Amino acid sequence: MSKPVVLFVCVHNAGRSQMAAGWLRHLAGDAVDVRSAGSAPKDQLNPVAVEAVREVGIDIAGTTPRLLDTDDVRASDVVITMGCGDTCPIFPGKRYEDWELTDPAGRPIEVVREVRDEIRARVEKLVAELTLN
């Protein structure tokens, strides 16, 4: 049986989706194929988001925001959007979720920590649903 593919999508692929991908890699290890992308990606990650997850032992500093590609969605079993649901292509048979999360762009570290912790709780639930633990 192949491992599930999870795609996290937000507009800039510089904060929320990258933190979620980092959490899923951290919590699920190699049991899942993790991808992230953005509908209008930035040139670099949000440094406050990078710092917030670094505080809990997750390093996303080496990742780069990337443009959402139809093939990413087609290859995924689960597609989780974070504020860009209407720009994400829909394919039958995929599981779609939209996570309403505060955009960490321009926010102080205290707010980004709250977003980080909310993402962790949602990813933990996702891991349990995918029976990866």
Short mmCIF file of C-alpha atoms in Angstrom, two decimals:
data_model
loop_
_atom_site.label_atom_id
_atom_site.label_comp_id
_atom_site.label_asym_id
_atom_site.label_seq_id
_atom_site.Cartn_x
_atom_site.Cartn_y
_atom_site.Cartn_z
CA MET A 1 0.00 0.00 0.00
CA SER A 2 1.41 3.38 -0.97
CA LYS A 3 1.76 6.16 1.53
CA PRO A 4 -0.74 9.03 1.43
CA VAL A 5 0.18 12.30 -0.27
CA VAL A 6 -0.86 15.48 1.54
CA LEU A 7 -0.68 18.90 -0.10
CA PHE A 8 -0.87 22.12 1.92
CA VAL A 9 -1.78 25.23 -0.07
CA CYS A 10 -1.86 28.90 0.93
CA VAL A 11 -1.51 32.05 -1.09
CA HIS A 12 2.17 32.83 -0.53
CA ASN A 13 3.48 29.40 0.55
CA ALA A 14 5.67 31.31 2.98
CA GLY A 15 4.00 30.72 6.36
CA ARG A 16 0.94 28.61 7.13
CA SER A 17 1.39 25.91 4.49
CA GLN A 18 5.12 25.64 5.20
CA MET A 19 4.52 25.35 8.97
CA ALA A 20 1.87 22.68 8.34
CA ALA A 21 4.21 20.74 6.06
CA GLY A 22 6.94 20.98 8.70
CA TRP A 23 4.59 19.69 11.40
CA LEU A 24 3.40 16.78 9.26
CA ARG A 25 6.95 15.75 8.39
CA HIS A 26 7.87 16.01 12.08
CA LEU A 27 4.87 14.04 13.35
CA ALA A 28 4.46 11.45 10.58
CA GLY A 29 8.03 11.00 9.40
CA ASP A 30 8.32 8.95 6.24
CA ALA A 31 4.79 7.56 6.54
CA VAL A 32 3.41 10.35 4.37
CA ASP A 33 4.51 12.27 1.27
CA VAL A 34 4.24 15.96 2.21
CA ARG A 35 3.96 18.78 -0.30
CA SER A 36 3.22 22.49 -0.07
CA ALA A 37 2.62 25.22 -2.62
CA GLY A 38 1.07 28.63 -3.10
CA SER A 39 -1.24 30.30 -5.59
CA ALA A 40 1.00 33.41 -5.57
CA PRO A 41 4.23 32.34 -3.83
CA LYS A 42 6.64 34.81 -2.24
CA ASP A 43 10.37 34.83 -2.91
CA GLN A 44 11.21 33.57 0.58
CA LEU A 45 9.69 32.16 3.74
CA ASN A 46 8.27 34.41 6.44
CA PRO A 47 11.20 34.67 8.90
CA VAL A 48 8.84 34.89 11.89
CA ALA A 49 7.16 31.62 10.82
CA VAL A 50 10.58 30.00 10.45
CA GLU A 51 11.52 31.18 13.96
CA ALA A 52 8.21 30.05 15.50
CA VAL A 53 8.61 26.45 14.32
CA ARG A 54 12.33 26.46 15.07
CA GLU A 55 11.37 27.09 18.71
CA VAL A 56 9.69 23.66 18.78
CA GLY A 57 12.48 21.83 16.98
CA ILE A 58 11.26 22.01 13.38
CA ASP A 59 13.53 23.46 10.71
CA ILE A 60 11.79 24.76 7.58
CA ALA A 61 14.49 27.32 6.75
CA GLY A 62 15.77 25.27 3.81
CA THR A 63 12.45 25.22 1.97
CA THR A 64 11.43 27.62 -0.77
CA PRO A 65 7.94 28.84 -1.63
CA ARG A 66 6.72 27.27 -4.85
CA LEU A 67 3.87 27.77 -7.27
CA LEU A 68 0.86 25.48 -7.05
CA ASP A 69 0.79 23.12 -9.99
CA THR A 70 -2.21 21.10 -11.16
CA ASP A 71 -0.03 17.98 -11.03
CA ASP A 72 0.52 18.54 -7.28
CA VAL A 73 -3.23 18.41 -6.72
CA ARG A 74 -3.72 15.47 -9.06
CA ALA A 75 -1.04 13.46 -7.20
CA SER A 76 -2.44 14.23 -3.74
CA ASP A 77 -4.86 12.23 -1.63
CA VAL A 78 -5.55 15.11 0.76
CA VAL A 79 -5.49 18.80 -0.23
CA ILE A 80 -5.63 21.31 2.59
CA THR A 81 -6.11 24.93 1.63
CA MET A 82 -5.52 27.91 3.87
CA GLY A 83 -7.19 30.93 2.37
CA CYS A 84 -6.94 30.17 -1.34
CA GLY A 85 -9.57 27.48 -1.85
CA ASP A 86 -11.09 29.00 -4.96
CA THR A 87 -7.78 28.95 -6.85
CA CYS A 88 -7.09 25.29 -6.13
CA PRO A 89 -8.16 22.91 -8.90
CA ILE A 90 -10.73 20.31 -7.88
CA PHE A 91 -10.34 16.67 -8.88
CA PRO A 92 -12.88 13.95 -8.06
CA GLY A 93 -11.86 11.45 -5.40
CA LYS A 94 -9.60 13.81 -3.46
CA ARG A 95 -10.20 14.83 0.12
CA TYR A 96 -10.35 18.61 0.43
CA GLU A 97 -10.27 20.67 3.62
CA ASP A 98 -10.05 24.40 4.13
CA TRP A 99 -8.33 25.42 7.35
CA GLU A 100 -9.24 28.94 8.42
CA LEU A 101 -6.07 30.20 10.04
CA THR A 102 -4.72 33.65 10.76
CA ASP A 103 -2.22 34.72 8.11
CA PRO A 104 1.12 35.13 9.94
CA ALA A 105 2.42 37.70 7.42
CA GLY A 106 3.41 40.87 9.25
CA ARG A 107 2.28 39.50 12.62
CA PRO A 108 4.37 39.49 15.81
CA ILE A 109 5.93 36.26 17.04
CA GLU A 110 3.26 35.88 19.75
CA VAL A 111 0.51 35.65 17.11
CA VAL A 112 2.58 33.35 14.89
CA ARG A 113 3.12 31.01 17.85
CA GLU A 114 -0.65 30.74 18.26
CA VAL A 115 -1.00 29.91 14.54
CA ARG A 116 1.83 27.37 14.86
CA ASP A 117 0.10 25.67 17.79
CA GLU A 118 -3.28 25.61 16.04
CA ILE A 119 -1.65 24.05 12.98
CA ARG A 120 -0.02 21.41 15.19
CA ALA A 121 -3.40 20.43 16.66
CA ARG A 122 -4.94 20.14 13.19
CA VAL A 123 -2.00 18.12 11.86
CA GLU A 124 -2.17 15.78 14.86
CA LYS A 125 -5.84 15.17 14.06
CA LEU A 126 -4.97 14.58 10.39
CA VAL A 127 -2.28 12.06 11.34
CA ALA A 128 -4.78 10.19 13.51
CA GLU A 129 -7.33 10.17 10.68
CA LEU A 130 -4.75 8.84 8.24
CA THR A 131 -3.85 6.18 10.85
CA LEU A 132 -0.17 6.94 10.55
CA ASN A 133 0.66 6.88 14.24
#
